[in-house]
Structures are given as structure tokens and as C-alpha cells.
Amino acid sequence: MNPFSLEGQTALVTGANTGIGQAIAIAMGDAGAHVICAGRSSCEGTVGMIKSAESLPLDFADPMAAKDTFADRQIDILVNNAGIIRRDDSVDFAESDWDDVMDVNLKAAFFTCQAFAKAALPRGTGKIVNIASLLSFQGGIRVPSYTASKHGIAGLTKIMANEWAAKGINVNAIAPGYIETNNTEALRADPDRNKAILDRIPAGRWGQANDIAQTAVFLAAPAANYIHGAVLNVDGGWLAR
Ligand code: NAP
């Protein structure tokens, strides 16, 4: 058996309509999985790029939105990718920007993992890949709720791994560096920020969504069966600097 194959598995990816989530969905399809492309926006575009896929409306405006998603069918792999960011000085940061980000990035991710685990634990097998951030390790600037949520994701990845590893569920996270998506458009459009970022990346380039996607396939595959509670940096060397 190819330890990097997802043949015969069903994967659900949140935020699969664009960016990193879309790339993960496509890569998992290429690795042989049937992919459920979940999103608040239509995922039909992504579905059209995958051999075996379907779309599922899932809007984390309600953080409990996925509570019944895993009950009536076998889903082997969950990728919690949906995420938002809000920018303002900490001294001015609005409560709504705190709540919106924490609801999508942290509360929804946790309760989606919980719903997945309720179905997967009795089967004794399953893989969760959470999308963390460099701001799971660093403070950042002007993004307090994002930083809090991504530090939270790193912690939750570890506690869930502690509780479920012996029961056959792998819980890991990927901390992407600076990746070319909608999320980072403003940074790339600012020549000074763009240069400062590139100057610090040992690889000398922005990451591509596919850099993250291939890592997600690895963490979801049998090759990663003994990896539990890891938050894996995929950052062109940023954190090594
Ligand atoms: P993106 O292109 O903005 O994609 C974000 C995804 O999350 C979209 O599919 C978006 O749907 C979805 N989403 C937002 N709010 C949602 C909600 N209420 N319910 C359901 N889905 C929702 O950004 P991206 O860069 O691909 O980000 C994907 C993940 O990677 C995020 O968790 C982000 O924090 C993380 N990340 C990105 C970078 C980077 O450099 N790009 C670095 C570190 C971590 P809509 O299209 O409908 O808004």
C-alpha cells in the first residue's frame, strides 16, 4: 500500500471555495480521496476540479454549524481551514471583531473537531488537520483576535491529540507562513511590507497554497500515523530565522 495515498477515504475541507482550502481539497482529491468541499460561498468551482467530490454549504456564522455533519456518514479526514482576520490597533479593537474571529477560527474549529470525534472515536480511526498560523507562535501586530485564535488552535490541537491519540485519531496542525491568497493581498500590495516579509523568508519567496496542500495530504495519510499533536511550520524557514 502506498503510505501517501488517500484512496478509499472521504475528506471534508472547510473553506474549500478558495485559497489554501481549495488547494487542499484538490490535492486530497489527487491523492485519491472523495472530497466534501464545505463553504459558506459556493464550492462548485472546486468540486469541478476534483475527480470525486461534492459540495456542502457550511457557514460558521453559527460556530456549531457542523454539529450534525458527521453523524450519518463516514468521513475519515477533517481539515479545519476556514478562517478570517480583522486588523486594528489593540487599543481600539472592537468587540465584534474579537467575537467574529474567535467564533470562526477557534470556536467553530473546536466544535467541528468535537462533532468529527463523536463519529470517529467509535470507529477507532480518523485524521484531523487544523490550519494554524505563524501567529500560533508569534504575536504579530494589529491582529489581536487572530493571534489569540491561532495560539488557541495550537493548544487545542495538542489537548485533542492527548485525549484521542490512543483511540486512533490523529490531531495535528499546519502553521503556514506567508502564502499568496486573498488573506494576504493587502500585505503584498504594500511595497514596504512586501519587501520586509520577503527579506526575512529564507526561501526567498511567498508560499503557494499548494505548499500547504501537500503537507495536509501527508498529515492525513497513513505515512503520518505516528504524528500526534504536532504544529508543523510550512513557512519557507521564517520561524528558523
Ligand atoms: P482566504 O482565501 O481568505 O480563505 C478563507 C476561507 O475561509 C474562505 O473559504 C472563506 O470563505 C472561509 N470562511 C471565512 N469565514 C467563514 C465562515 N463564517 N464560514 C465558513 N467559511 C468561512 O484565506 P486563506 O489564506 O486561504 O486562509 C485559509 C486558512 O489559512 C485560514 O485559517 C487562515 O487563517 C490560514 N492562514 C493563512 C495564511 C496566509 O498567508 N494566507 C497564513 C497563515 C494561516 P469565503 O470565501 O466565503 O469568505
mmCIF file of C-alpha atoms and ligand atoms in Angstrom:
data_model
loop_
_atom_site.group_PDB
_atom_site.id
_atom_site.type_symbol
_atom_site.label_atom_id
_atom_site.label_comp_id
_atom_site.label_asym_id
_atom_site.label_seq_id
_atom_site.Cartn_x
_atom_site.Cartn_y
_atom_site.Cartn_z
ATOM 1 C CA MET A 1 0.000 0.000 0.000
ATOM 2 C CA ASN A 2 1.239 3.499 -0.823
ATOM 3 C CA PRO A 3 1.549 5.251 2.585
ATOM 4 C CA PHE A 4 0.916 8.636 0.948
ATOM 5 C CA SER A 5 -2.342 7.611 -0.748
ATOM 6 C CA LEU A 6 -5.804 8.686 0.423
ATOM 7 C CA GLU A 7 -7.531 6.090 -1.766
ATOM 8 C CA GLY A 8 -10.837 4.940 -0.288
ATOM 9 C CA GLN A 9 -11.014 7.813 2.216
ATOM 10 C CA THR A 10 -13.517 10.648 2.468
ATOM 11 C CA ALA A 11 -12.161 14.074 3.430
ATOM 12 C CA LEU A 12 -14.099 17.175 4.465
ATOM 13 C CA VAL A 13 -12.337 20.509 3.955
ATOM 14 C CA THR A 14 -13.842 23.741 5.330
ATOM 15 C CA GLY A 15 -13.437 26.968 3.346
ATOM 16 C CA ALA A 16 -12.795 24.911 0.231
ATOM 17 C CA ASN A 17 -14.007 27.533 -2.279
ATOM 18 C CA THR A 18 -10.730 29.472 -2.443
ATOM 19 C CA GLY A 19 -7.127 29.859 -1.272
ATOM 20 C CA ILE A 20 -5.484 27.249 0.916
ATOM 21 C CA GLY A 21 -8.709 25.288 1.438
ATOM 22 C CA GLN A 22 -9.279 24.944 -2.292
ATOM 23 C CA ALA A 23 -5.697 23.759 -2.815
ATOM 24 C CA ILE A 24 -6.059 21.211 -0.003
ATOM 25 C CA ALA A 25 -9.317 19.880 -1.443
ATOM 26 C CA ILE A 26 -7.746 19.462 -4.892
ATOM 27 C CA ALA A 27 -4.596 17.819 -3.500
ATOM 28 C CA MET A 28 -6.636 15.384 -1.408
ATOM 29 C CA GLY A 29 -8.678 14.522 -4.487
ATOM 30 C CA ASP A 30 -5.469 13.986 -6.459
ATOM 31 C CA ALA A 31 -4.284 11.664 -3.665
ATOM 32 C CA GLY A 32 -7.398 9.532 -4.194
ATOM 33 C CA ALA A 33 -9.876 10.839 -1.608
ATOM 34 C CA HIS A 34 -13.535 11.608 -2.152
ATOM 35 C CA VAL A 35 -13.690 15.258 -1.084
ATOM 36 C CA ILE A 36 -16.551 17.114 0.587
ATOM 37 C CA CYS A 37 -15.874 20.751 -0.233
ATOM 38 C CA ALA A 38 -17.533 22.775 2.540
ATOM 39 C CA GLY A 39 -18.002 26.522 2.425
ATOM 40 C CA ARG A 40 -20.247 29.463 3.104
ATOM 41 C CA SER A 41 -19.626 30.500 -0.521
ATOM 42 C CA SER A 42 -20.322 28.039 -3.325
ATOM 43 C CA CYS A 43 -17.653 25.359 -3.707
ATOM 44 C CA GLU A 44 -18.882 24.204 -7.128
ATOM 45 C CA GLY A 45 -15.747 25.641 -8.790
ATOM 46 C CA THR A 46 -13.529 23.480 -6.573
ATOM 47 C CA VAL A 47 -15.761 20.429 -6.990
ATOM 48 C CA GLY A 48 -15.349 20.778 -10.757
ATOM 49 C CA MET A 49 -11.576 20.422 -10.399
ATOM 50 C CA ILE A 50 -11.727 17.127 -8.451
ATOM 51 C CA LYS A 51 -12.420 13.628 -9.791
ATOM 52 C CA SER A 52 -14.700 12.606 -6.915
ATOM 53 C CA ALA A 53 -16.162 15.476 -4.899
ATOM 54 C CA GLU A 54 -19.328 17.153 -3.678
ATOM 55 C CA SER A 55 -20.129 20.500 -2.119
ATOM 56 C CA LEU A 56 -21.638 21.173 1.298
ATOM 57 C CA PRO A 57 -22.942 24.560 2.490
ATOM 58 C CA LEU A 58 -21.355 25.305 5.878
ATOM 59 C CA ASP A 59 -21.351 28.814 7.353
ATOM 60 C CA PHE A 60 -19.577 29.276 10.659
ATOM 61 C CA ALA A 61 -21.507 32.454 11.380
ATOM 62 C CA ASP A 62 -23.020 29.726 13.569
ATOM 63 C CA PRO A 63 -19.941 28.101 15.167
ATOM 64 C CA MET A 64 -21.984 24.927 15.827
ATOM 65 C CA ALA A 65 -22.921 24.637 12.134
ATOM 66 C CA ALA A 66 -21.153 21.281 11.660
ATOM 67 C CA LYS A 67 -22.597 19.544 14.711
ATOM 68 C CA ASP A 68 -24.682 17.051 12.685
ATOM 69 C CA THR A 69 -22.385 16.814 9.649
ATOM 70 C CA PHE A 70 -20.551 13.643 10.667
ATOM 71 C CA ALA A 71 -23.408 11.659 12.220
ATOM 72 C CA ASP A 72 -24.897 9.812 9.272
ATOM 73 C CA ARG A 73 -21.922 9.022 7.030
ATOM 74 C CA GLN A 74 -18.286 8.022 7.367
ATOM 75 C CA ILE A 75 -15.877 10.938 6.987
ATOM 76 C CA ASP A 76 -12.293 9.871 7.613
ATOM 77 C CA ILE A 77 -10.420 13.169 7.359
ATOM 78 C CA LEU A 78 -11.352 16.643 8.621
ATOM 79 C CA VAL A 79 -9.444 19.769 7.610
ATOM 80 C CA ASN A 80 -10.376 22.875 9.610
ATOM 81 C CA ASN A 81 -9.229 25.576 7.232
ATOM 82 C CA ALA A 82 -11.937 28.290 7.295
ATOM 83 C CA GLY A 83 -10.586 31.430 8.888
ATOM 84 C CA ILE A 84 -10.844 35.207 8.945
ATOM 85 C CA ILE A 85 -8.655 38.093 10.072
ATOM 86 C CA ARG A 86 -9.508 41.617 11.286
ATOM 87 C CA ARG A 87 -6.926 44.383 11.641
ATOM 88 C CA ASP A 88 -6.909 47.293 14.090
ATOM 89 C CA ASP A 89 -4.715 48.641 16.881
ATOM 90 C CA SER A 90 -5.222 46.659 20.081
ATOM 91 C CA VAL A 91 -6.150 49.870 21.892
ATOM 92 C CA ASP A 92 -9.088 50.415 19.523
ATOM 93 C CA PHE A 93 -10.025 46.801 18.713
ATOM 94 C CA ALA A 94 -13.808 46.298 18.578
ATOM 95 C CA GLU A 95 -15.635 43.574 20.485
ATOM 96 C CA SER A 96 -17.389 42.484 17.278
ATOM 97 C CA ASP A 97 -14.005 41.957 15.580
ATOM 98 C CA TRP A 98 -12.929 39.891 18.576
ATOM 99 C CA ASP A 99 -16.085 37.752 18.559
ATOM 100 C CA ASP A 100 -16.306 37.242 14.791
ATOM 101 C CA VAL A 101 -12.730 35.979 14.529
ATOM 102 C CA MET A 102 -12.851 33.824 17.650
ATOM 103 C CA ASP A 103 -16.154 32.269 16.519
ATOM 104 C CA VAL A 104 -14.888 31.190 13.093
ATOM 105 C CA ASN A 105 -11.215 30.481 13.815
ATOM 106 C CA LEU A 106 -11.466 28.903 17.262
ATOM 107 C CA LYS A 107 -14.975 28.030 18.469
ATOM 108 C CA ALA A 108 -16.170 26.608 15.152
ATOM 109 C CA ALA A 109 -12.910 24.710 14.674
ATOM 110 C CA PHE A 110 -13.157 23.131 18.142
ATOM 111 C CA PHE A 111 -16.802 22.113 17.870
ATOM 112 C CA THR A 112 -16.280 20.783 14.347
ATOM 113 C CA CYS A 113 -13.448 18.610 15.722
ATOM 114 C CA GLN A 114 -15.767 17.506 18.531
ATOM 115 C CA ALA A 115 -18.528 16.525 16.108
ATOM 116 C CA PHE A 116 -15.988 14.637 13.958
ATOM 117 C CA ALA A 117 -14.599 12.855 17.016
ATOM 118 C CA LYS A 118 -18.032 11.743 18.257
ATOM 119 C CA ALA A 119 -18.399 9.809 14.989
ATOM 120 C CA ALA A 120 -14.764 8.761 14.516
ATOM 121 C CA LEU A 121 -13.914 7.571 18.051
ATOM 122 C CA PRO A 122 -16.257 4.553 17.922
ATOM 123 C CA ARG A 123 -14.606 3.564 14.598
ATOM 124 C CA GLY A 124 -11.145 3.992 16.143
ATOM 125 C CA THR A 125 -9.706 5.835 13.166
ATOM 126 C CA GLY A 126 -9.623 9.376 11.804
ATOM 127 C CA LYS A 127 -7.353 12.274 10.923
ATOM 128 C CA ILE A 128 -7.800 15.941 11.804
ATOM 129 C CA VAL A 129 -5.644 18.676 10.269
ATOM 130 C CA ASN A 130 -6.151 22.172 11.694
ATOM 131 C CA ILE A 131 -4.799 25.243 9.946
ATOM 132 C CA ALA A 132 -2.861 27.292 12.470
ATOM 133 C CA SER A 133 -0.507 30.213 11.651
ATOM 134 C CA LEU A 134 2.862 31.765 12.388
ATOM 135 C CA LEU A 135 0.725 33.723 14.867
ATOM 136 C CA SER A 136 0.294 30.477 16.791
ATOM 137 C CA PHE A 137 3.889 31.223 17.887
ATOM 138 C CA GLN A 138 4.451 34.937 17.317
ATOM 139 C CA GLY A 139 2.469 37.972 18.455
ATOM 140 C CA GLY A 140 2.006 39.805 15.186
ATOM 141 C CA ILE A 141 0.705 43.354 15.228
ATOM 142 C CA ARG A 142 -2.810 44.862 14.982
ATOM 143 C CA VAL A 143 -4.485 41.427 14.816
ATOM 144 C CA PRO A 144 -5.245 40.572 18.476
ATOM 145 C CA SER A 145 -8.214 38.264 17.917
ATOM 146 C CA TYR A 146 -6.428 36.441 15.088
ATOM 147 C CA THR A 147 -3.341 35.897 17.262
ATOM 148 C CA ALA A 148 -5.474 34.709 20.188
ATOM 149 C CA SER A 149 -7.428 32.339 17.954
ATOM 150 C CA LYS A 150 -4.340 30.839 16.321
ATOM 151 C CA HIS A 151 -2.498 30.397 19.647
ATOM 152 C CA GLY A 152 -5.727 28.705 20.736
ATOM 153 C CA ILE A 153 -5.719 26.364 17.742
ATOM 154 C CA ALA A 154 -2.193 25.205 18.599
ATOM 155 C CA GLY A 155 -3.267 24.466 22.174
ATOM 156 C CA LEU A 156 -6.471 22.702 21.161
ATOM 157 C CA THR A 157 -4.562 20.580 18.635
ATOM 158 C CA LYS A 158 -2.386 19.333 21.499
ATOM 159 C CA ILE A 159 -5.180 18.668 24.010
ATOM 160 C CA MET A 160 -7.285 16.805 21.450
ATOM 161 C CA ALA A 161 -4.224 14.771 20.439
ATOM 162 C CA ASN A 162 -3.619 13.934 24.103
ATOM 163 C CA GLU A 163 -7.186 12.713 24.551
ATOM 164 C CA TRP A 164 -7.674 10.883 21.246
ATOM 165 C CA ALA A 165 -4.244 9.584 20.109
ATOM 166 C CA ALA A 166 -4.624 6.243 21.882
ATOM 167 C CA LYS A 167 -8.095 5.914 20.346
ATOM 168 C CA GLY A 168 -6.847 6.064 16.756
ATOM 169 C CA ILE A 169 -7.484 9.711 15.953
ATOM 170 C CA ASN A 170 -4.547 11.850 14.813
ATOM 171 C CA VAL A 171 -4.889 15.564 15.514
ATOM 172 C CA ASN A 172 -2.238 17.827 14.018
ATOM 173 C CA ALA A 173 -1.938 21.346 12.654
ATOM 174 C CA ILE A 174 -0.081 23.177 9.928
ATOM 175 C CA ALA A 175 1.294 26.646 10.572
ATOM 176 C CA PRO A 176 1.519 28.260 7.127
ATOM 177 C CA GLY A 177 3.961 31.080 6.595
ATOM 178 C CA TYR A 178 3.154 33.908 4.211
ATOM 179 C CA ILE A 179 1.030 32.360 1.471
ATOM 180 C CA GLU A 180 -0.321 34.092 -1.633
ATOM 181 C CA THR A 181 -4.104 34.146 -1.032
ATOM 182 C CA ASN A 182 -6.905 36.721 -0.522
ATOM 183 C CA ASN A 183 -5.952 36.744 3.167
ATOM 184 C CA THR A 184 -2.551 38.335 2.400
ATOM 185 C CA GLU A 185 -3.486 40.519 -0.571
ATOM 186 C CA ALA A 186 -3.162 43.751 1.459
ATOM 187 C CA LEU A 187 0.353 42.811 2.611
ATOM 188 C CA ARG A 188 1.532 42.043 -0.911
ATOM 189 C CA ALA A 189 0.025 45.277 -2.214
ATOM 190 C CA ASP A 190 2.126 47.335 0.238
ATOM 191 C CA PRO A 191 5.656 47.519 -1.274
ATOM 192 C CA ASP A 192 7.372 48.169 2.086
ATOM 193 C CA ARG A 193 5.606 45.307 3.913
ATOM 194 C CA ASN A 194 6.107 43.020 0.923
ATOM 195 C CA LYS A 195 9.866 43.695 0.880
ATOM 196 C CA ALA A 196 10.216 43.355 4.673
ATOM 197 C CA ILE A 197 8.437 39.997 4.557
ATOM 198 C CA LEU A 198 10.427 38.655 1.607
ATOM 199 C CA ASP A 199 13.728 39.783 3.156
ATOM 200 C CA ARG A 200 13.031 37.581 6.200
ATOM 201 C CA ILE A 201 11.954 34.417 4.379
ATOM 202 C CA PRO A 202 14.990 32.145 3.906
ATOM 203 C CA ALA A 203 13.343 30.516 0.883
ATOM 204 C CA GLY A 204 13.153 33.969 -0.696
ATOM 205 C CA ARG A 205 9.575 33.674 -1.941
ATOM 206 C CA TRP A 206 5.983 33.787 -0.766
ATOM 207 C CA GLY A 207 4.427 30.381 -0.212
ATOM 208 C CA GLN A 208 1.864 28.933 -2.601
ATOM 209 C CA ALA A 209 -1.372 27.358 -1.420
ATOM 210 C CA ASN A 210 -0.121 24.085 -2.870
ATOM 211 C CA ASP A 211 2.851 24.121 -0.456
ATOM 212 C CA ILE A 212 0.322 23.795 2.360
ATOM 213 C CA ALA A 213 -1.904 21.375 0.475
ATOM 214 C CA GLN A 214 0.791 18.735 0.023
ATOM 215 C CA THR A 215 1.600 18.889 3.745
ATOM 216 C CA ALA A 216 -2.083 18.415 4.565
ATOM 217 C CA VAL A 217 -2.183 15.308 2.367
ATOM 218 C CA PHE A 218 0.837 13.942 4.217
ATOM 219 C CA LEU A 219 -0.707 14.560 7.661
ATOM 220 C CA ALA A 220 -3.957 12.913 6.521
ATOM 221 C CA ALA A 221 -2.202 9.862 5.052
ATOM 222 C CA PRO A 222 -1.072 6.610 6.708
ATOM 223 C CA ALA A 223 2.521 7.933 6.468
ATOM 224 C CA ALA A 224 1.682 10.246 9.384
ATOM 225 C CA ASN A 225 0.060 7.601 11.622
ATOM 226 C CA TYR A 226 2.530 8.223 14.480
ATOM 227 C CA ILE A 227 2.342 12.042 14.332
ATOM 228 C CA HIS A 228 0.125 13.418 17.095
ATOM 229 C CA GLY A 229 -0.236 16.969 18.421
ATOM 230 C CA ALA A 230 2.296 18.483 16.021
ATOM 231 C CA VAL A 231 2.039 22.044 14.761
ATOM 232 C CA LEU A 232 4.136 21.830 11.614
ATOM 233 C CA ASN A 233 5.628 25.060 10.227
ATOM 234 C CA VAL A 234 5.418 25.340 6.443
ATOM 235 C CA ASP A 235 6.908 28.788 6.177
ATOM 236 C CA GLY A 236 9.943 28.833 3.881
ATOM 237 C CA GLY A 237 12.075 28.934 7.027
ATOM 238 C CA TRP A 238 10.514 32.097 8.548
ATOM 239 C CA LEU A 239 10.472 30.788 12.129
ATOM 240 C CA ALA A 240 14.015 29.462 11.860
ATOM 241 C CA ARG A 241 15.274 32.981 11.261
HETATM 242 P P1 NAP B 1 -8.904 33.068 2.239
HETATM 243 O O1 NAP B 1 -8.537 32.940 0.802
HETATM 244 O O2 NAP B 1 -9.449 34.355 2.758
HETATM 245 O O3 NAP B 1 -9.879 31.860 2.615
HETATM 246 C C1 NAP B 1 -10.538 31.790 3.848
HETATM 247 C C2 NAP B 1 -11.617 30.741 3.760
HETATM 248 O O4 NAP B 1 -12.367 30.711 4.985
HETATM 249 C C3 NAP B 1 -12.607 31.040 2.641
HETATM 250 O O5 NAP B 1 -13.034 29.855 2.049
HETATM 251 C C4 NAP B 1 -13.738 31.699 3.404
HETATM 252 O O6 NAP B 1 -14.981 31.669 2.755
HETATM 253 C C5 NAP B 1 -13.742 30.807 4.648
HETATM 254 N N1 NAP B 1 -14.558 31.396 5.682
HETATM 255 C C6 NAP B 1 -14.456 32.627 6.219
HETATM 256 N N2 NAP B 1 -15.471 32.843 7.075
HETATM 257 C C7 NAP B 1 -16.237 31.719 7.060
HETATM 258 C C8 NAP B 1 -17.438 31.331 7.694
HETATM 259 N N3 NAP B 1 -18.107 32.154 8.531
HETATM 260 N N4 NAP B 1 -17.952 30.096 7.450
HETATM 261 C C9 NAP B 1 -17.329 29.279 6.588
HETATM 262 N N5 NAP B 1 -16.204 29.588 5.936
HETATM 263 C C10 NAP B 1 -15.666 30.799 6.166
HETATM 264 O O7 NAP B 1 -7.643 32.811 3.126
HETATM 265 P P2 NAP B 1 -6.547 31.643 3.156
HETATM 266 O O8 NAP B 1 -5.249 32.323 3.193
HETATM 267 O O9 NAP B 1 -6.801 30.591 2.147
HETATM 268 O O10 NAP B 1 -6.813 31.102 4.628
HETATM 269 C C11 NAP B 1 -7.131 29.759 4.929
HETATM 270 C C12 NAP B 1 -6.642 29.440 6.342
HETATM 271 O O11 NAP B 1 -5.223 29.575 6.382
HETATM 272 C C13 NAP B 1 -7.189 30.397 7.416
HETATM 273 O O12 NAP B 1 -7.464 29.643 8.594
HETATM 274 C C14 NAP B 1 -6.023 31.350 7.643
HETATM 275 O O13 NAP B 1 -6.040 31.914 8.924
HETATM 276 C C15 NAP B 1 -4.860 30.396 7.466
HETATM 277 N N6 NAP B 1 -3.570 31.034 7.189
HETATM 278 C C16 NAP B 1 -3.346 31.706 6.014
HETATM 279 C C17 NAP B 1 -2.095 32.274 5.804
HETATM 280 C C18 NAP B 1 -1.743 33.008 4.549
HETATM 281 O O14 NAP B 1 -0.618 33.530 4.449
HETATM 282 N N7 NAP B 1 -2.604 33.090 3.557
HETATM 283 C C19 NAP B 1 -1.108 32.179 6.779
HETATM 284 C C20 NAP B 1 -1.387 31.505 7.958
HETATM 285 C C21 NAP B 1 -2.622 30.923 8.148
HETATM 286 P P3 NAP B 1 -15.420 32.944 1.844
HETATM 287 O O15 NAP B 1 -14.627 32.855 0.588
HETATM 288 O O16 NAP B 1 -16.874 32.709 1.671
HETATM 289 O O17 NAP B 1 -15.092 34.176 2.637
#
